[in-house]
Amino acid sequence: MNVKIFDTQEVQDFLRLASGLEQEGGNPRVKQITHRILSDLFKMIEDLDITSDEYWAGIAYLNQLGSSQEAALLSPGLGLDRFLDMRMDAEDEALGVKNGTPRTIEGPLYVAGAPVEHGFARLDDGSDPDGQLLIMHGVVYDADNQPIPNAQVEVWHANTKGFYSHFDPTGEQVPFNMRRTIITDDQGRYRFQSIVPKGYGCPPEGPTQQLLNQLGRHGNRPAHIHFFITADGHRKLTTQLNMENDPLVYDDFAYATREGLVVPVIEHTDEATIKANGVDAPFSELIFDFKLSKLVDGVDNQLVDRPRLQA
Ligand code: MBD
Ligand code: FE
């Protein structure tokens, strides 16, 4: 039987009481958010006639999600990170702010404090036996298409198993493997050597994958490389590039793929080209120029502050 009590004065008063809205003190914003979440949950429980068993399964799931450190993984999986980006894009459009390179989600696996290099960096430590050589390079441009010297290119990506250093369940990777900060040269150029990453997959036994299974969805990403691009007078760009030759390039469980962020992988086997690029084996090349957007009224109005691992 589905009884309806949500709209009664008793329940509505109770929601205000439980959210602290009848109390002095506390934080008004937290009260407002709590009241809204509780109200929406109460209503959902009533509308969908949630059973006690379903409710307690949900509570157990949240405990598992937290103890597995997967809340920031489920979030992109359910499209919330993408939704926050959609809102920022819409805000830009409403303000008439022009973006260069499109933003896309940060994801949960950035680590602050990577080694800083100038112009060029080698990202991998050479220990991955399956590593296919990768060379990537390009220019960072300002909003007026002028190259930006001394721009900061923070780059991070996975190894050939789809694992990131600092989050690798095998414990194989040294700190900051495949993570660097590259400062662009006097012509705004950056360049790095690394190995071609493989797409990330959610831990198969974890709570995120468990829920995705219930939704009939996979938990895999195409091969991709993350970037933060920072320069004076510009907004910080958070983005990722997806490799065009990955079968999942338009089927990303985290919804990070966007038009303008899919790059072709150019394969080189020619001896002269190999030599000219300072390597000793066939390599894959990615070329990508970043274009930043100007500050809005002198500030980065969309800078995202979130808890990040600092190593
Ligand atoms: C990743 O590597 C990632 O970039 C995102 C968004 C989610 C999970 C793993
Ligand atoms: Fe990633």
XYZ file of C-alpha atoms and ligand atoms in Angstrom:
321
model
C 0.000 0.000 0.000
C 1.314 3.427 -0.901
C 0.054 5.976 1.606
C 0.639 9.696 0.990
C 1.867 11.780 3.934
C 4.583 13.953 2.371
C 2.381 17.009 1.964
C 0.999 16.922 5.508
C 1.898 19.738 7.885
C 3.438 17.188 10.242
C 5.975 15.950 7.661
C 6.707 19.448 6.327
C 7.350 20.732 9.881
C 9.507 17.689 10.553
C 11.687 18.425 7.473
C 12.342 21.960 8.748
C 13.123 20.654 12.220
C 15.547 17.977 10.993
C 17.312 20.516 8.733
C 17.949 22.872 11.621
C 15.742 25.557 10.115
C 14.055 26.129 13.478
C 17.444 26.566 15.225
C 19.726 29.535 15.684
C 23.351 28.924 14.720
C 24.807 26.550 12.196
C 25.359 27.347 8.528
C 22.385 28.716 6.553
C 23.649 27.345 3.221
C 24.099 23.868 4.678
C 20.619 24.090 6.201
C 19.158 25.081 2.837
C 20.911 22.244 0.980
C 20.071 19.688 3.674
C 16.432 20.727 3.648
C 16.258 20.323 -0.118
C 18.035 16.938 -0.174
C 15.883 15.595 2.670
C 12.690 16.885 1.076
C 13.564 15.327 -2.284
C 14.484 12.037 -0.591
C 11.321 11.891 1.508
C 9.250 12.593 -1.581
C 11.109 10.005 -3.635
C 10.576 7.402 -0.900
C 6.889 8.132 -0.960
C 6.455 8.384 -4.742
C 8.430 5.220 -5.522
C 7.107 3.427 -2.432
C 10.654 2.597 -1.364
C 10.670 -0.437 0.925
C 12.696 -0.552 4.130
C 14.870 -3.247 2.547
C 15.632 -1.009 -0.426
C 16.344 1.925 1.866
C 18.841 -0.002 4.018
C 20.524 -1.468 0.931
C 21.085 2.131 -0.148
C 22.609 3.077 3.204
C 24.943 0.062 3.080
C 25.909 1.107 -0.458
C 26.867 4.614 0.676
C 29.042 3.187 3.442
C 30.753 0.933 0.929
C 31.198 3.810 -1.528
C 32.943 5.909 1.111
C 35.136 3.169 2.519
C 36.258 2.341 -1.042
C 37.061 6.001 -1.743
C 34.842 5.843 -4.831
C 32.438 8.750 -4.349
C 34.434 10.901 -6.802
C 34.399 7.982 -9.268
C 30.669 7.343 -9.128
C 30.119 11.069 -9.618
C 31.438 11.229 -13.220
C 29.920 7.800 -13.862
C 26.473 9.203 -13.133
C 27.152 12.265 -15.264
C 27.288 14.779 -12.419
C 30.763 16.055 -13.382
C 29.569 16.491 -16.945
C 26.486 18.341 -15.693
C 28.650 20.807 -13.736
C 30.580 21.435 -16.978
C 27.346 21.937 -18.905
C 26.365 24.560 -16.346
C 29.711 26.353 -16.702
C 29.360 26.304 -20.503
C 25.837 27.699 -20.214
C 27.029 30.394 -17.806
C 29.747 31.372 -20.308
C 27.209 31.513 -23.086
C 24.864 33.690 -21.017
C 27.751 36.070 -20.214
C 29.006 36.068 -23.799
C 32.318 34.551 -22.700
C 34.203 32.824 -25.511
C 36.091 29.622 -24.819
C 39.016 28.378 -26.889
C 39.685 24.721 -26.201
C 36.577 23.151 -24.649
C 36.715 22.246 -20.992
C 36.001 18.750 -19.833
C 35.922 17.020 -16.472
C 38.977 16.723 -14.210
C 38.240 13.231 -12.943
C 39.327 11.888 -9.542
C 42.977 11.040 -10.223
C 44.973 14.294 -10.345
C 47.878 14.615 -7.891
C 49.395 18.012 -7.078
C 53.145 18.457 -6.832
C 54.425 16.796 -10.025
C 58.011 17.578 -11.121
C 58.348 20.780 -13.158
C 60.227 20.789 -16.480
C 60.858 23.464 -19.093
C 59.768 22.989 -22.699
C 60.156 19.207 -22.737
C 59.526 16.377 -20.286
C 59.746 12.628 -20.280
C 56.669 11.443 -18.381
C 57.220 7.691 -17.987
C 60.099 6.040 -16.140
C 60.732 3.501 -18.909
C 59.721 0.507 -16.794
C 56.498 -0.486 -18.594
C 57.542 -3.315 -20.931
C 54.397 -2.925 -23.068
C 54.884 0.799 -23.485
C 54.467 2.071 -27.044
C 56.446 5.284 -27.483
C 54.368 8.453 -27.500
C 55.433 11.945 -28.455
C 53.026 14.796 -27.951
C 53.558 18.462 -28.650
C 51.801 21.709 -29.408
C 51.452 25.367 -28.552
C 49.488 27.164 -25.848
C 47.692 30.203 -27.319
C 45.994 33.091 -25.609
C 42.469 34.264 -26.391
C 43.867 36.426 -29.227
C 45.753 33.511 -30.798
C 49.182 34.661 -29.581
C 51.531 31.955 -28.207
C 51.994 32.118 -24.424
C 55.563 31.624 -23.144
C 55.850 30.313 -19.565
C 52.360 28.826 -19.553
C 52.008 25.864 -17.222
C 50.950 22.569 -18.794
C 50.064 20.003 -16.146
C 49.666 16.590 -17.728
C 48.706 13.198 -16.295
C 47.680 9.864 -17.789
C 47.436 6.124 -17.193
C 49.879 3.332 -18.051
C 49.267 0.402 -20.412
C 47.002 -1.234 -17.824
C 44.846 1.869 -17.438
C 46.297 2.547 -13.963
C 47.493 5.922 -12.661
C 50.484 6.404 -10.377
C 49.434 7.017 -6.733
C 46.207 5.065 -7.456
C 47.711 1.897 -8.938
C 46.323 -1.239 -7.226
C 49.396 -3.226 -8.324
C 51.709 -0.805 -6.502
C 54.021 -0.970 -9.532
C 54.425 2.705 -10.340
C 56.844 5.170 -8.793
C 55.401 8.457 -7.489
C 54.516 10.923 -10.269
C 55.010 8.389 -13.026
C 53.290 9.909 -16.072
C 52.663 13.176 -14.263
C 54.567 16.378 -15.012
C 54.243 20.130 -15.121
C 55.757 21.492 -18.331
C 56.477 25.206 -18.697
C 56.081 26.367 -22.299
C 59.157 27.780 -24.061
C 59.582 31.311 -25.444
C 57.333 30.398 -28.377
C 54.593 28.923 -26.209
C 55.538 25.354 -27.073
C 55.361 22.235 -24.912
C 56.559 18.749 -25.800
C 56.685 15.425 -23.995
C 57.706 11.829 -24.453
C 55.743 9.083 -22.753
C 53.971 5.825 -23.547
C 50.542 5.428 -25.123
C 48.000 5.081 -22.301
C 45.197 2.554 -22.158
C 41.682 3.512 -21.120
C 40.777 3.345 -17.453
C 38.267 0.811 -16.148
C 36.434 1.028 -12.804
C 37.577 -1.509 -10.196
C 35.472 -4.526 -11.237
C 34.446 -5.448 -7.686
C 33.941 -1.886 -6.465
C 30.673 -0.131 -5.627
C 30.772 2.094 -8.734
C 30.959 -0.868 -11.098
C 28.324 -2.650 -8.979
C 25.837 0.138 -9.585
C 26.787 0.456 -13.273
C 26.087 -3.279 -13.622
C 22.611 -2.693 -12.214
C 22.138 0.047 -14.820
C 23.313 -2.228 -17.613
C 26.269 0.102 -18.259
C 30.001 -0.509 -18.624
C 32.583 1.356 -16.532
C 35.323 1.997 -19.084
C 36.942 5.076 -20.541
C 38.726 5.471 -23.866
C 42.489 6.148 -23.805
C 42.906 9.780 -22.753
C 45.357 12.347 -21.402
C 44.448 14.975 -18.785
C 45.544 18.608 -18.718
C 45.387 21.697 -16.580
C 46.655 24.711 -18.550
C 47.435 27.841 -16.534
C 48.751 31.233 -17.658
C 48.686 34.799 -16.329
C 45.653 36.798 -17.413
C 43.695 33.703 -18.383
C 41.270 31.241 -16.852
C 42.657 27.869 -15.914
C 41.669 25.276 -18.514
C 40.745 21.791 -17.310
C 40.519 19.361 -20.190
C 41.353 15.936 -21.614
C 42.233 14.611 -25.032
C 40.759 11.347 -26.222
C 42.512 9.142 -28.736
C 40.581 8.817 -31.936
C 41.559 5.185 -32.538
C 40.079 3.894 -29.266
C 36.833 1.955 -29.851
C 35.317 3.642 -26.765
C 36.157 7.187 -27.859
C 32.436 8.031 -28.127
C 31.337 5.603 -25.423
C 32.994 6.947 -22.267
C 31.399 5.926 -18.959
C 32.463 9.317 -17.521
C 31.099 11.403 -20.434
C 34.319 13.399 -20.887
C 34.598 13.077 -24.676
C 33.727 16.282 -26.515
C 33.925 17.558 -30.043
C 37.280 19.311 -30.407
C 38.979 17.008 -27.883
C 39.381 13.902 -30.047
C 42.868 13.690 -31.520
C 44.212 11.460 -34.287
C 47.119 9.192 -33.382
C 49.806 9.488 -36.044
C 51.976 6.378 -36.332
C 55.610 6.799 -37.409
C 57.830 3.933 -38.542
C 60.123 5.848 -40.891
C 63.785 5.728 -39.750
C 64.539 9.353 -40.589
C 61.451 10.614 -38.719
C 62.315 8.429 -35.725
C 65.838 9.879 -35.627
C 64.656 13.447 -36.138
C 62.413 13.094 -33.095
C 65.249 11.955 -30.859
C 63.862 8.457 -30.222
C 65.034 4.979 -31.207
C 61.815 3.129 -32.096
C 58.554 3.611 -33.985
C 56.324 6.051 -32.122
C 52.822 7.496 -31.967
C 52.498 11.237 -32.303
C 49.792 13.519 -30.942
C 49.706 17.172 -31.926
C 47.421 19.544 -30.071
C 47.342 23.295 -29.551
C 45.502 24.667 -26.539
C 43.679 27.977 -26.578
C 42.830 29.681 -23.291
C 40.032 32.073 -22.397
C 40.422 35.501 -20.834
C 39.710 36.336 -17.209
C 36.194 37.661 -16.668
C 36.265 41.117 -15.048
C 39.821 40.341 -13.981
C 39.068 37.060 -12.234
C 38.856 33.372 -13.041
C 35.126 33.142 -12.386
C 35.011 29.371 -12.813
C 38.080 28.188 -10.925
C 37.263 24.892 -9.237
C 38.584 24.255 -5.752
C 38.184 20.644 -4.672
C 40.059 18.316 -2.347
C 43.041 16.984 -4.303
C 45.801 14.596 -3.340
C 49.099 16.428 -2.717
C 52.186 14.250 -2.845
C 39.693 8.406 -14.936
O 40.941 8.244 -15.408
C 39.064 9.520 -15.257
O 39.718 10.386 -16.033
C 37.760 9.757 -14.836
C 37.026 10.964 -15.264
C 37.118 8.834 -14.048
C 37.784 7.710 -13.695
C 39.070 7.495 -14.130
Fe 41.675 9.755 -16.481
